[in-house]
Short mmCIF file of C-alpha atoms in Angstrom, two decimals:
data_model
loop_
_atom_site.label_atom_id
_atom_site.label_comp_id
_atom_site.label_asym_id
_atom_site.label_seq_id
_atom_site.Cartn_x
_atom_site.Cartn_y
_atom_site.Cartn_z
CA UNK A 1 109.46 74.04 67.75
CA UNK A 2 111.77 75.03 70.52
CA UNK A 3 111.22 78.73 72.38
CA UNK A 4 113.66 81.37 71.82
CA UNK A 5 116.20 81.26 74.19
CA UNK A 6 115.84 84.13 76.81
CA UNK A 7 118.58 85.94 78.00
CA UNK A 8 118.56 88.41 81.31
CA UNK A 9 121.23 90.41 82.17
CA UNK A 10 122.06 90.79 85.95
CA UNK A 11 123.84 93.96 87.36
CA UNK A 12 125.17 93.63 90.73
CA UNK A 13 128.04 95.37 93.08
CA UNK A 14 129.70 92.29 93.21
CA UNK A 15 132.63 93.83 95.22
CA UNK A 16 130.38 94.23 97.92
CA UNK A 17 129.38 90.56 100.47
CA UNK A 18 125.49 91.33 99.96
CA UNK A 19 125.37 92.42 96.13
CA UNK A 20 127.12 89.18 95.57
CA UNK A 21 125.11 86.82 97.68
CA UNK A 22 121.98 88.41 96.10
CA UNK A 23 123.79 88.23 92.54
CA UNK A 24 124.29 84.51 92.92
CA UNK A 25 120.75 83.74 94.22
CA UNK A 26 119.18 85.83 91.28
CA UNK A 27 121.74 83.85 88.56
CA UNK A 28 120.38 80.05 90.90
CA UNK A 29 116.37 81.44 90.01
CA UNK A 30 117.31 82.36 86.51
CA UNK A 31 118.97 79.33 85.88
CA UNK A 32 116.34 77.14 87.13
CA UNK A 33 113.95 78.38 85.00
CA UNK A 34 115.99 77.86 82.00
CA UNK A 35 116.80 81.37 81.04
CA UNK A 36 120.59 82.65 80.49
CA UNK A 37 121.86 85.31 83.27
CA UNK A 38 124.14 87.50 81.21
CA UNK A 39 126.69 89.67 83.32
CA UNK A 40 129.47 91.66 82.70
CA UNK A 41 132.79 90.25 82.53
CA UNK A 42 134.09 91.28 85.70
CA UNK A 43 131.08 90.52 88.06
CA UNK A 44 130.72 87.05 85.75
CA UNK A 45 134.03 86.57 87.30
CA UNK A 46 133.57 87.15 90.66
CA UNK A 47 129.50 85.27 90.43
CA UNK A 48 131.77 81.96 89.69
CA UNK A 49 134.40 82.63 92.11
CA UNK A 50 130.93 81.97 95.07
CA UNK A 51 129.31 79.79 92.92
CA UNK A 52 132.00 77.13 90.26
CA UNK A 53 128.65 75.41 88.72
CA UNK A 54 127.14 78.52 87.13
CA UNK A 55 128.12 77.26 83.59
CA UNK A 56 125.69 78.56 82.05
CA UNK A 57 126.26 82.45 82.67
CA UNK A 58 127.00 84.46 79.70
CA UNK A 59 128.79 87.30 79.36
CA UNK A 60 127.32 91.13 77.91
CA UNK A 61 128.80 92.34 74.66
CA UNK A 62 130.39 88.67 73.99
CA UNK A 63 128.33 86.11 73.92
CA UNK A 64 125.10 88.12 74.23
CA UNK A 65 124.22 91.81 72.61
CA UNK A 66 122.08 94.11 74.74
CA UNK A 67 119.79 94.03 72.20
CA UNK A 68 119.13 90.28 72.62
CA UNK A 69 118.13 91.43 76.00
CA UNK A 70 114.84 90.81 77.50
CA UNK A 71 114.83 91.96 80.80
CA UNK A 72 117.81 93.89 83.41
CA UNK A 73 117.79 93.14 87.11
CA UNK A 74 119.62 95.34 88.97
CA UNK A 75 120.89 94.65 92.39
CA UNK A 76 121.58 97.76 94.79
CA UNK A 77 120.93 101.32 94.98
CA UNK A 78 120.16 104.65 92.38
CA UNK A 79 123.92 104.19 91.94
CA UNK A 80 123.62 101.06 90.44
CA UNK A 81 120.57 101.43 87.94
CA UNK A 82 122.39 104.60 86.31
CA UNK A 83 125.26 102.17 85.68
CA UNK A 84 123.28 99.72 84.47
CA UNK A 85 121.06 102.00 82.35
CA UNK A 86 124.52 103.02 80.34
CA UNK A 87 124.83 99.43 79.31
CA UNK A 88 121.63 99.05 77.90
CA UNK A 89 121.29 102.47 75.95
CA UNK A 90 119.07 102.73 73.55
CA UNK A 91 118.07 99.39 73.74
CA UNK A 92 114.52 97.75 74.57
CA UNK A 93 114.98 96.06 77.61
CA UNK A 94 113.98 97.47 80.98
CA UNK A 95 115.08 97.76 84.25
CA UNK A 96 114.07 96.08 87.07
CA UNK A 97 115.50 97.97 90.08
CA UNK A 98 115.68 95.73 93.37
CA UNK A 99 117.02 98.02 95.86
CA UNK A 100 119.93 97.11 98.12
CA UNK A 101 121.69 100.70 98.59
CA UNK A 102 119.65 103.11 100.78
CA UNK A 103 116.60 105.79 99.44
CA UNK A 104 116.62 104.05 96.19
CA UNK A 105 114.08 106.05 94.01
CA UNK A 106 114.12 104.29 91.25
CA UNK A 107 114.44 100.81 92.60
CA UNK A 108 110.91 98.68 92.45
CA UNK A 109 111.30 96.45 95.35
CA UNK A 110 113.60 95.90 98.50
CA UNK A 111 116.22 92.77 99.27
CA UNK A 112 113.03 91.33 101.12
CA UNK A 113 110.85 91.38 98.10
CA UNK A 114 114.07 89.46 95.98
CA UNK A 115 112.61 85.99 95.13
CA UNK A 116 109.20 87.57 94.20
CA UNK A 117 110.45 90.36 92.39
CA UNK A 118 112.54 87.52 90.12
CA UNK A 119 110.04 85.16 89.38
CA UNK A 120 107.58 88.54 88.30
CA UNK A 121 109.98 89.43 85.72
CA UNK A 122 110.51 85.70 84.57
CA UNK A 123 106.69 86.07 84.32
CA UNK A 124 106.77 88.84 82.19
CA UNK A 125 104.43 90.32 84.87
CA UNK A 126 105.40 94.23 84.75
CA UNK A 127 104.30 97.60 83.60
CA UNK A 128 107.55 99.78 81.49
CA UNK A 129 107.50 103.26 82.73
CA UNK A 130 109.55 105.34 80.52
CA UNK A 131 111.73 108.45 81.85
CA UNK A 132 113.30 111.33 80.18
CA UNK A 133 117.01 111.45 79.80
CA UNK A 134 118.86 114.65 79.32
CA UNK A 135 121.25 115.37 76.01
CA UNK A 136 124.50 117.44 76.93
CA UNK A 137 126.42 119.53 74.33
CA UNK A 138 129.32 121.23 74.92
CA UNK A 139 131.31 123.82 72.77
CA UNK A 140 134.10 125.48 72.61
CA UNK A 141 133.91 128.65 69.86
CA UNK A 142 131.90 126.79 67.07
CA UNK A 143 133.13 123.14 67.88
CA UNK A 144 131.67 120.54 69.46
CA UNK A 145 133.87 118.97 71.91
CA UNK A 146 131.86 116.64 73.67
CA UNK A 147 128.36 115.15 74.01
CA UNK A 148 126.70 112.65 76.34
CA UNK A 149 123.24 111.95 78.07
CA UNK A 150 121.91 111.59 81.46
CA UNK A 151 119.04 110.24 83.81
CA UNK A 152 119.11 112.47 86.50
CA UNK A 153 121.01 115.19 86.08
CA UNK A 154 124.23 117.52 83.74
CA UNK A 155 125.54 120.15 86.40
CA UNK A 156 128.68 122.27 85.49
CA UNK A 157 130.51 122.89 88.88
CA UNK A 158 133.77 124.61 89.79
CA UNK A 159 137.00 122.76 88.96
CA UNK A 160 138.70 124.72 91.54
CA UNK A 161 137.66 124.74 95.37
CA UNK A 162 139.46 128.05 95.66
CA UNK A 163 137.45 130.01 92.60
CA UNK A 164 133.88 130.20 92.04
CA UNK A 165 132.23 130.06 88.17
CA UNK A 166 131.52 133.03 86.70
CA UNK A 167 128.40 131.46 84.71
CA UNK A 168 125.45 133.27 82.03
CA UNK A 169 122.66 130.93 82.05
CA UNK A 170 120.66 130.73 79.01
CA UNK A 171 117.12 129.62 78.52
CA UNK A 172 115.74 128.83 74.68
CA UNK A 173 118.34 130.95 72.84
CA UNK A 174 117.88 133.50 75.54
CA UNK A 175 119.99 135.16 78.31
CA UNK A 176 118.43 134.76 81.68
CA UNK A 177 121.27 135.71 84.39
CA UNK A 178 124.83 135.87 85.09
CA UNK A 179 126.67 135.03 88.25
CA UNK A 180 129.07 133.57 90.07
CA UNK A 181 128.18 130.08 91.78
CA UNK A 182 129.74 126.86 92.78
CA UNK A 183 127.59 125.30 89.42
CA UNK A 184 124.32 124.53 88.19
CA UNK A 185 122.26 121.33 88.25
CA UNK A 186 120.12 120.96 84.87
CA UNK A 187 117.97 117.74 85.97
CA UNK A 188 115.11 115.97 84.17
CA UNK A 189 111.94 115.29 86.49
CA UNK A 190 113.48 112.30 87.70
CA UNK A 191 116.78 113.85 89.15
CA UNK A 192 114.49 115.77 90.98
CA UNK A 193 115.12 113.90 93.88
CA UNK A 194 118.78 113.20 93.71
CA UNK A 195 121.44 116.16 93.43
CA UNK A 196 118.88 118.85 92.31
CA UNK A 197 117.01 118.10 95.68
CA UNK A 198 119.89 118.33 98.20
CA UNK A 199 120.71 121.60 96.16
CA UNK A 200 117.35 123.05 96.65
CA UNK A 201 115.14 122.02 93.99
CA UNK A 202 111.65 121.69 93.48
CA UNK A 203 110.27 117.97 93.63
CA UNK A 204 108.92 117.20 90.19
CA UNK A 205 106.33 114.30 89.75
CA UNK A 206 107.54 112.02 86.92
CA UNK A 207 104.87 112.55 84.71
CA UNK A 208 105.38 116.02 84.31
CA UNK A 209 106.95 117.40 81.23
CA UNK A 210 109.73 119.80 82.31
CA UNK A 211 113.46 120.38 83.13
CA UNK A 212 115.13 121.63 85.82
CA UNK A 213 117.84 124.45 86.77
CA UNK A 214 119.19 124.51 90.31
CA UNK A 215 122.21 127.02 91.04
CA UNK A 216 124.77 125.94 93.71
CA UNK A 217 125.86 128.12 95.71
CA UNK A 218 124.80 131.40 93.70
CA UNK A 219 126.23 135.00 94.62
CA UNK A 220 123.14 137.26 93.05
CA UNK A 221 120.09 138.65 94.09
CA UNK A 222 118.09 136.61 91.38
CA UNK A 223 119.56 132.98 90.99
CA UNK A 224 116.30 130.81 91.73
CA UNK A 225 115.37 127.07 90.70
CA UNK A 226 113.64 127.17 87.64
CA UNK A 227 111.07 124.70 85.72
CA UNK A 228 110.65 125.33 82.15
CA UNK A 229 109.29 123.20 79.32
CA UNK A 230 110.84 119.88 78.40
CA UNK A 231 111.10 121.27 74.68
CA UNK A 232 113.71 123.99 76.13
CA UNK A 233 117.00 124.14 75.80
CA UNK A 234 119.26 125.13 78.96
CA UNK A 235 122.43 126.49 78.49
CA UNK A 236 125.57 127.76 80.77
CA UNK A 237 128.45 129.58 79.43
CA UNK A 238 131.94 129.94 81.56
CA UNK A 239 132.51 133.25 80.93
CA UNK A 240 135.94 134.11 80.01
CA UNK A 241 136.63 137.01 82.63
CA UNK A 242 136.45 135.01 85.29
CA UNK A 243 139.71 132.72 83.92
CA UNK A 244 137.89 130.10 85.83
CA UNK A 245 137.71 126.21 84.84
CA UNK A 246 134.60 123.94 84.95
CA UNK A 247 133.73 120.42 84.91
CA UNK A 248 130.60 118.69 83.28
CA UNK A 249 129.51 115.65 85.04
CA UNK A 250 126.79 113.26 84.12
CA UNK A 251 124.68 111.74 86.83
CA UNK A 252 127.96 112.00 88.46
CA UNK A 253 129.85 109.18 86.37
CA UNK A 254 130.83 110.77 83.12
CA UNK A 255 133.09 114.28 83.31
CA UNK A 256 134.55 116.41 80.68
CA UNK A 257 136.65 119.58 81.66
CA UNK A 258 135.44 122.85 80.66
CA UNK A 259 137.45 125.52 79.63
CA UNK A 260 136.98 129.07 80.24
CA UNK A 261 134.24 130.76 77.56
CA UNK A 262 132.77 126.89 77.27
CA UNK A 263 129.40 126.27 76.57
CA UNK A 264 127.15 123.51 77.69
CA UNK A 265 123.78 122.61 75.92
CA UNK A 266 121.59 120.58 77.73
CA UNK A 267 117.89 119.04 76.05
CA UNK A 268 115.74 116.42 76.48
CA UNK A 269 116.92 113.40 74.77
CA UNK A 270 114.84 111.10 72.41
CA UNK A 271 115.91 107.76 74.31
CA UNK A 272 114.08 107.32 77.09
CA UNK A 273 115.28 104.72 80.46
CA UNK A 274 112.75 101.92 80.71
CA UNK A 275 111.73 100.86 83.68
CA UNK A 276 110.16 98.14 84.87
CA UNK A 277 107.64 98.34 87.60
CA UNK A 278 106.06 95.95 89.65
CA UNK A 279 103.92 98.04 91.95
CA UNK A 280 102.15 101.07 90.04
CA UNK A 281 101.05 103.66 91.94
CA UNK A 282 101.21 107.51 93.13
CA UNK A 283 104.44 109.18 92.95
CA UNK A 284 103.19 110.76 96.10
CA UNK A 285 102.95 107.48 97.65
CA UNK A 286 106.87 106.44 96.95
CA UNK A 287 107.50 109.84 98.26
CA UNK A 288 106.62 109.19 101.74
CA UNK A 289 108.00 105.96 101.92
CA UNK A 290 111.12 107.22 100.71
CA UNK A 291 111.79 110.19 102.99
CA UNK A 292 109.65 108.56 105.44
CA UNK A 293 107.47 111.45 105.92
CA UNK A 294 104.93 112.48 108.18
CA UNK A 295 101.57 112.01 107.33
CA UNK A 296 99.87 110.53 110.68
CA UNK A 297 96.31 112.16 111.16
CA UNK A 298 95.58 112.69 107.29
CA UNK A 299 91.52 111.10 106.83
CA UNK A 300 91.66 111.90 103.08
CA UNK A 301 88.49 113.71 101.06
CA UNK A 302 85.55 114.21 101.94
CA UNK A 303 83.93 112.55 99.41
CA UNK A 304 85.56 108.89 100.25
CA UNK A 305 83.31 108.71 103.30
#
């Protein structure tokens, strides 16, 4: 009886010299091993521009489903993996982040590590971590005008340079504060370290079951990060005095313009990313390599001696 056939799909920055090169090496491995590299139609395109013989390259949404997926290799930075987690959403396979780009938090493994990192997921030889996405509601009145989802973080910021927000934030049905700000971040755990970091945020280990609230830029005596229960519900109204417009953007790819006296809804949503990860260990660990922080002099407990 023959084996199913496997299909992988490969997600690259194929407009970029290095993405492709590392595209077209990942497409040679897959190919040799007798499994299907699946790409998008565009980055298909520009894989067989450097590389006529790839024949055997299929394309996403055409000739394969993303639920026919087994496995996503992504090639580049945090960028990258949030694009390639839309295209898989709510689908099975994980992602196998090989970094390219620069901090790269959720990428497994560095260009270095490329070959190895390949032929582990063609071995099926992984751990799936699974991360909590974000749901984002917004309403105008008693209508709900738009919805989407996101990895790292939903933050409502000024449309306007000129005008700040005039904002209420809102915890579980609640009223917590109002101010004016230049936004608010509303981040899961793992957009800890992206936007909610650079605005001030608290680090938040992966495992821990929370969300976020950041405000950027607040004008008030009481505007601090908060960490509440991932069962909450955030909220931020635009309130209408302030005649001021918004914009909602999703892990910084996905916008929707808010309207004054609009009303964003952020939970945790029940579709986690998958991830796949080749080196389990500490979060504390990928911390310092990440930031590259000092730690010379540490001799550890006690009790290890």
């Amino acid at each position: 009886m023959d084996a199913p056939t496997r299909y992988i799909l490969v997600v690259a920055h194929t407009g970029r010299s290095d993405s492709l090169l590392a595209g077209v090496q990942v497409c040679a491995q897959l190919i040799d091993a007798g499994v299907i590299p699946v790409l998008s139609e565009d980055e298909r395109r520009d894989v067989l521009a450097a590389e006529p013989s790839f024949n055997e390259v299929a394309v996403l949404g055409v000739d394969v489903q993303p639920s026919e997926l087994e496995l996503v290799i992504v090639l580049g930075g945090d960028g990258t993996i949030l694009r390639a987690a839309e295209l898989v959403r709510g689908h099975s396979a994980p992602l196998l982040g090989i970094n390219l780009g620069h901090v790269g938090f959720l990428a497994e493994s560095e260009r270095d590590d490329l070959k190895l990192a390949v032929a582990r997921g063609l071995d099926k030889d992984y751990e799936v971590e699974e991360r909590m996405t974000l749901s984002a509601r917004v309403k105008v009145g008693k209508a709900v005008v738009y919805e989407s989802w996101a990895l790292n973080e939903a933050t409502v910021e000024k449309a306007s340079r000129e005008r700040m927000l005039e904002v209420v934030i809102e915890v579980d049905g609640r009223p917590m504060s109002s101010f004016g700000c230049d936004g608010v971040v509303m981040s899961t755990p793992t957009g800890s370290t992206a936007y909610s970091f650079s605005a001030g945020g608290p680090v938040v280990w992966p495992g821990v079951a929370a969300l976020l609230l950041v405000p950027l830029s607040a004008h008030a005596l009481f505007a601090r990060p908060l960490v509440v229960n991932a069962d909450s519900s955030l909220a931020v109204e635009l309130l209408d005095r302030a005649d001021g417009e918004g914009i909602l953007w999703c892990d910084g790819r996905r916008a929707y313009d808010l309207p004054p006296g609009a009303r964003v809804v952020v939970r945790r949503s029940p579709i986690p990313v998958r991830l796949a990860r080749l080196h389990p260990g500490p979060f504390t660990d990928r911390l310092v390599h990440k930031f590259n922080l000092p730690v010379t002099g540490w001799r550890g407990p006690a009790d290890r001696d």
